[in-house]
PDB file of C-alpha atoms in Angstrom:
ATOM      1  CA  MET A 140      31.107  -4.186  37.418  1.00 34.00           C
ATOM      2  CA  LEU A 141      28.956  -4.969  34.509  1.00 36.00           C
ATOM      3  CA  LYS A 142      26.623  -7.632  34.320  1.00 35.00           C
ATOM      4  CA  SER A 143      25.995  -9.756  31.127  1.00 35.00           C
ATOM      5  CA  GLN A 144      22.990  -9.731  29.336  1.00 38.00           C
ATOM      6  CA  ILE A 145      20.863 -13.046  29.609  1.00 39.00           C
ATOM      7  CA  ASN A 146      18.497 -13.811  27.102  1.00 45.00           C
ATOM      8  CA  VAL A 147      15.376 -15.621  28.384  1.00 46.00           C
ATOM      9  CA  PRO A 148      14.211 -18.449  26.252  1.00 51.00           C
ATOM     10  CA  ASP A 149      10.940 -18.859  25.258  1.00 52.00           C
ATOM     11  CA  GLU A 150       9.445 -22.276  23.758  1.00 50.00           C
ATOM     12  CA  ASP A 151      10.628 -21.489  20.549  1.00 47.00           C
ATOM     13  CA  SER A 152      14.028 -20.675  21.311  1.00 47.00           C
ATOM     14  CA  MET A 153      14.353 -23.802  23.671  1.00 45.00           C
ATOM     15  CA  GLN A 154      13.453 -25.911  20.611  1.00 41.00           C
ATOM     16  CA  LYS A 155      16.184 -23.932  18.551  1.00 40.00           C
ATOM     17  CA  GLY A 156      19.266 -24.818  20.660  1.00 41.00           C
ATOM     18  CA  THR A 157      19.224 -22.465  23.542  1.00 83.00           C
ATOM     19  CA  PHE A 158      18.806 -25.597  25.625  1.00 89.00           C
ATOM     20  CA  ALA A 159      20.500 -29.022  24.324  1.00 91.00           C
ATOM     21  CA  ILE A 160      18.815 -31.704  24.840  1.00 93.00           C
ATOM     22  CA  LEU A 161      21.026 -34.350  26.854  1.00 92.00           C
ATOM     23  CA  LYS A 162      19.007 -37.240  26.993  1.00 95.00           C
ATOM     24  CA  ASN A 163      15.161 -37.889  25.842  1.00 95.00           C
ATOM     25  CA  VAL A 164      13.677 -41.188  27.585  1.00 96.00           C
ATOM     26  CA  ASN A 165       9.964 -41.944  26.753  1.00 95.00           C
ATOM     27  CA  GLU A 166       9.179 -38.196  26.034  1.00 94.00           C
ATOM     28  CA  SER A 167      10.651 -36.924  29.170  1.00 96.00           C
ATOM     29  CA  GLU A 168      13.788 -34.908  28.885  1.00 96.00           C
ATOM     30  CA  LEU A 169      16.890 -33.671  30.524  1.00 96.00           C
ATOM     31  CA  LEU A 170      17.874 -30.272  29.095  1.00 95.00           C
ATOM     32  CA  VAL A 171      20.647 -28.015  29.748  1.00 94.00           C
ATOM     33  CA  ASN A 172      22.106 -24.599  29.113  1.00 91.00           C
ATOM     34  CA  GLU A 173      25.686 -24.243  29.924  1.00 89.00           C
ATOM     35  CA  MET A 174      25.915 -20.590  29.845  1.00 87.00           C
ATOM     36  CA  ASN A 175      23.522 -19.931  32.451  1.00 89.00           C
ATOM     37  CA  GLY A 176      24.217 -23.266  34.370  1.00 91.00           C
ATOM     38  CA  ILE A 177      20.496 -24.374  34.228  1.00 94.00           C
ATOM     39  CA  CYS A 178      19.710 -27.907  34.033  1.00 94.00           C
ATOM     40  CA  ILE A 179      15.817 -28.741  33.228  1.00 96.00           C
ATOM     41  CA  LEU A 180      14.145 -31.994  33.948  1.00 95.00           C
ATOM     42  CA  ARG A 181      10.965 -32.063  31.993  1.00 96.00           C
ATOM     43  CA  TRP A 182       8.555 -35.115  32.679  1.00 94.00           C
ATOM     44  CA  SER A 183       6.302 -36.020  30.330  1.00 94.00           C
ATOM     45  CA  GLY A 184       3.316 -38.757  30.378  1.00 93.00           C
ATOM     46  CA  ARG A 185       3.406 -41.765  32.508  1.00 94.00           C
ATOM     47  CA  VAL A 186       6.998 -42.257  33.798  1.00 95.00           C
ATOM     48  CA  ASP A 187       8.190 -45.640  34.654  1.00 97.00           C
ATOM     49  CA  ILE A 188      11.329 -46.395  36.780  1.00 97.00           C
ATOM     50  CA  GLU A 189      13.587 -46.749  33.783  1.00 97.00           C
ATOM     51  CA  THR A 190      12.592 -42.987  32.787  1.00 97.00           C
ATOM     52  CA  ALA A 191      12.918 -41.865  36.407  1.00 96.00           C
ATOM     53  CA  SER A 192      16.234 -43.514  37.158  1.00 95.00           C
ATOM     54  CA  GLU A 193      17.971 -42.712  33.774  1.00 96.00           C
ATOM     55  CA  LEU A 194      17.134 -39.013  33.790  1.00 96.00           C
ATOM     56  CA  LEU A 195      17.722 -38.314  37.529  1.00 93.00           C
ATOM     57  CA  THR A 196      21.225 -40.434  37.366  1.00 94.00           C
ATOM     58  CA  LEU A 197      22.251 -38.419  34.420  1.00 94.00           C
ATOM     59  CA  GLY A 198      20.774 -35.056  35.871  1.00 92.00           C
ATOM     60  CA  ALA A 199      23.046 -35.794  38.981  1.00 91.00           C
ATOM     61  CA  ALA A 200      25.996 -36.120  36.734  1.00 91.00           C
ATOM     62  CA  ALA A 201      25.316 -33.101  35.127  1.00 89.00           C
ATOM     63  CA  VAL A 202      25.309 -31.331  38.457  1.00 88.00           C
ATOM     64  CA  MET A 203      28.305 -32.725  40.152  1.00 86.00           C
ATOM     65  CA  LEU A 204      30.609 -32.952  36.838  1.00 87.00           C
ATOM     66  CA  LYS A 205      29.534 -30.257  34.983  1.00 88.00           C
ATOM     67  CA  GLY A 206      28.624 -27.788  37.526  1.00 86.00           C
ATOM     68  CA  TYR A 207      24.853 -26.939  36.725  1.00 90.00           C
ATOM     69  CA  LYS A 208      23.801 -25.341  39.877  1.00 90.00           C
ATOM     70  CA  LYS A 209      20.203 -24.204  38.763  1.00 94.00           C
ATOM     71  CA  ILE A 210      17.494 -26.799  38.059  1.00 92.00           C
ATOM     72  CA  LEU A 211      14.072 -26.401  36.690  1.00 95.00           C
ATOM     73  CA  VAL A 212      11.872 -29.513  37.526  1.00 93.00           C
ATOM     74  CA  ASP A 213       9.001 -29.066  34.786  1.00 94.00           C
ATOM     75  CA  ARG A 214       6.039 -31.366  35.650  1.00 91.00           C
ATOM     76  CA  ARG A 215       3.618 -29.637  33.476  1.00 91.00           C
ATOM     77  CA  ARG A 216       3.136 -32.557  30.858  1.00 92.00           C
ATOM     78  CA  LEU A 217       3.350 -35.192  33.588  1.00 91.00           C
ATOM     79  CA  LEU A 218       0.509 -37.638  33.948  1.00 89.00           C
ATOM     80  CA  GLU A 219       1.781 -39.840  36.641  1.00 88.00           C
ATOM     81  CA  PHE A 220       4.868 -42.082  38.123  1.00 89.00           C
ATOM     82  CA  ASP A 221       4.162 -45.430  38.301  1.00 92.00           C
ATOM     83  CA  ASN A 222       4.757 -47.129  41.550  1.00 92.00           C
ATOM     84  CA  GLU A 223       8.029 -48.379  41.288  1.00 96.00           C
ATOM     85  CA  ALA A 224       9.078 -44.953  39.801  1.00 93.00           C
ATOM     86  CA  ARG A 225       7.733 -43.354  42.653  1.00 90.00           C
ATOM     87  CA  LEU A 226       9.313 -45.380  45.145  1.00 92.00           C
ATOM     88  CA  TRP A 227      12.572 -44.898  43.655  1.00 94.00           C
ATOM     89  CA  ILE A 228      12.336 -41.280  43.343  1.00 90.00           C
ATOM     90  CA  ASP A 229      11.316 -41.080  46.736  1.00 87.00           C
ATOM     91  CA  ASN A 230      14.353 -43.206  47.850  1.00 89.00           C
ATOM     92  CA  TRP A 231      16.911 -41.191  45.509  1.00 89.00           C
ATOM     93  CA  LEU A 232      15.761 -38.071  47.030  1.00 85.00           C
ATOM     94  CA  LYS A 233      16.346 -38.977  50.452  1.00 84.00           C
ATOM     95  CA  THR A 234      19.905 -40.629  49.590  1.00 86.00           C
ATOM     96  CA  LYS A 235      21.566 -39.509  46.611  1.00 84.00           C
ATOM     97  CA  ALA A 236      19.988 -36.127  46.189  1.00 80.00           C
ATOM     98  CA  LYS A 237      20.905 -34.599  49.597  1.00 75.00           C
ATOM     99  CA  ASN A 238      24.604 -35.238  48.783  1.00 78.00           C
ATOM    100  CA  ILE A 239      24.157 -33.671  45.485  1.00 79.00           C
ATOM    101  CA  SER A 240      22.132 -30.548  46.481  1.00 77.00           C
ATOM    102  CA  LYS A 241      24.992 -28.906  48.041  1.00 78.00           C
ATOM    103  CA  ASP A 242      26.180 -27.904  44.872  1.00 79.00           C
ATOM    104  CA  VAL A 243      22.882 -26.608  43.715  1.00 86.00           C
ATOM    105  CA  GLU A 244      21.934 -22.750  43.988  1.00 87.00           C
ATOM    106  CA  LYS A 245      18.398 -22.814  43.287  1.00 90.00           C
ATOM    107  CA  VAL A 246      15.616 -24.834  42.292  1.00 91.00           C
ATOM    108  CA  ALA A 247      12.155 -23.917  40.459  1.00 94.00           C
ATOM    109  CA  ILE A 248       9.386 -26.287  39.976  1.00 92.00           C
ATOM    110  CA  ILE A 249       6.689 -26.267  37.814  1.00 93.00           C
ATOM    111  CA  ASN A 250       3.709 -28.523  39.062  1.00 87.00           C
ATOM    112  CA  SER A 251       1.474 -30.757  36.647  1.00 82.00           C
ATOM    113  CA  ASP A 252      -1.472 -29.561  34.969  1.00 78.00           C
ATOM    114  CA  SER A 253      -3.035 -33.403  35.020  1.00 76.00           C
ATOM    115  CA  PRO A 254      -5.177 -33.917  38.067  1.00 73.00           C
ATOM    116  CA  PHE A 255      -3.193 -37.470  38.837  1.00 68.00           C
ATOM    117  CA  GLY A 256       0.005 -35.520  38.490  1.00 65.00           C
ATOM    118  CA  ASN A 257      -0.990 -33.170  40.910  1.00 69.00           C
ATOM    119  CA  ILE A 258      -1.333 -35.861  43.654  1.00 69.00           C
ATOM    120  CA  PHE A 259       2.718 -36.138  43.122  1.00 70.00           C
ATOM    121  CA  ASN A 260       3.335 -32.508  43.389  1.00 70.00           C
ATOM    122  CA  ASN A 261       2.909 -31.866  47.057  1.00 69.00           C
ATOM    123  CA  ALA A 262       4.437 -35.114  48.007  1.00 71.00           C
ATOM    124  CA  PHE A 263       7.618 -34.261  45.853  1.00 75.00           C
ATOM    125  CA  ASN A 264       7.672 -30.734  46.815  1.00 74.00           C
ATOM    126  CA  SER A 265       7.655 -31.662  50.733  1.00 74.00           C
ATOM    127  CA  THR A 266      10.056 -34.301  50.145  1.00 75.00           C
ATOM    128  CA  ILE A 267      12.695 -31.998  48.701  1.00 77.00           C
ATOM    129  CA  SER A 268      11.799 -29.123  51.434  1.00 76.00           C
ATOM    130  CA  LEU A 269      12.073 -32.026  54.153  1.00 76.00           C
ATOM    131  CA  VAL A 270      15.441 -33.623  52.756  1.00 75.00           C
ATOM    132  CA  MET A 271      17.238 -30.509  51.399  1.00 76.00           C
ATOM    133  CA  PRO A 272      15.932 -27.614  53.428  1.00 77.00           C
ATOM    134  CA  HIS A 273      19.022 -25.200  52.766  1.00 79.00           C
ATOM    135  CA  LEU A 274      17.681 -25.240  49.155  1.00 81.00           C
ATOM    136  CA  THR A 275      16.398 -21.930  47.339  1.00 86.00           C
ATOM    137  CA  LEU A 276      13.018 -23.225  46.060  1.00 87.00           C
ATOM    138  CA  GLN A 277      10.313 -21.551  44.224  1.00 91.00           C
ATOM    139  CA  ILE A 278       7.117 -22.871  42.461  1.00 91.00           C
ATOM    140  CA  PHE A 279       5.895 -21.406  39.099  1.00 93.00           C
ATOM    141  CA  SER A 280       3.120 -21.976  36.797  1.00 89.00           C
ATOM    142  CA  ASN A 281       5.069 -20.622  33.775  1.00 88.00           C
ATOM    143  CA  HIS A 282       8.342 -21.838  32.419  1.00 88.00           C
ATOM    144  CA  ILE A 283       9.506 -18.708  31.326  1.00 90.00           C
ATOM    145  CA  ARG A 284       9.319 -16.795  34.804  1.00 93.00           C
ATOM    146  CA  ALA A 285      10.809 -19.925  36.173  1.00 94.00           C
ATOM    147  CA  ILE A 286      13.928 -19.533  34.119  1.00 92.00           C
ATOM    148  CA  ARG A 287      13.978 -16.078  34.445  1.00 91.00           C
ATOM    149  CA  TRP A 288      14.031 -16.284  38.075  1.00 93.00           C
ATOM    150  CA  LEU A 289      16.952 -19.207  37.636  1.00 93.00           C
ATOM    151  CA  SER A 290      18.713 -17.031  35.306  1.00 88.00           C
ATOM    152  CA  LYS A 291      19.102 -13.835  37.973  1.00 84.00           C
ATOM    153  CA  ALA A 292      22.082 -13.963  40.305  1.00 70.00           C
ATOM    154  CA  LYS A 293      21.284 -15.437  43.561  1.00 63.00           C
TER     155      LYS A 293
END
């Protein structure tokens, strides 16, 4: 059986349409690539509860209704989550995400570059591992490597 070739997008091709922007809220984005079943949650700047709840709720719907089974959480541009957003995300991960995660094959994470954003990296990654231990999870420093890993067959 022949495997189809998968083009791994770089930053330029992501902007040219390889990934469609499903939603942009306060500079944070939810992007999807239907062909490869990849959903990208790209956090940027200071994330408030409105941004967090809107993007995570829409991302969950993409997984459950549209069959996106590979997720990239890109926090390179994250400065910080405000307190309300942090609490909401923690609760969401422990309740809703646990049920959604059974449909997910892989999760790639790119940690924040900012010092304040790094505070959330370990807590977020630990919560995911604790709540969803069955997930295949890998941390990357580069979005191209993360997308390449997600694009490979499980």
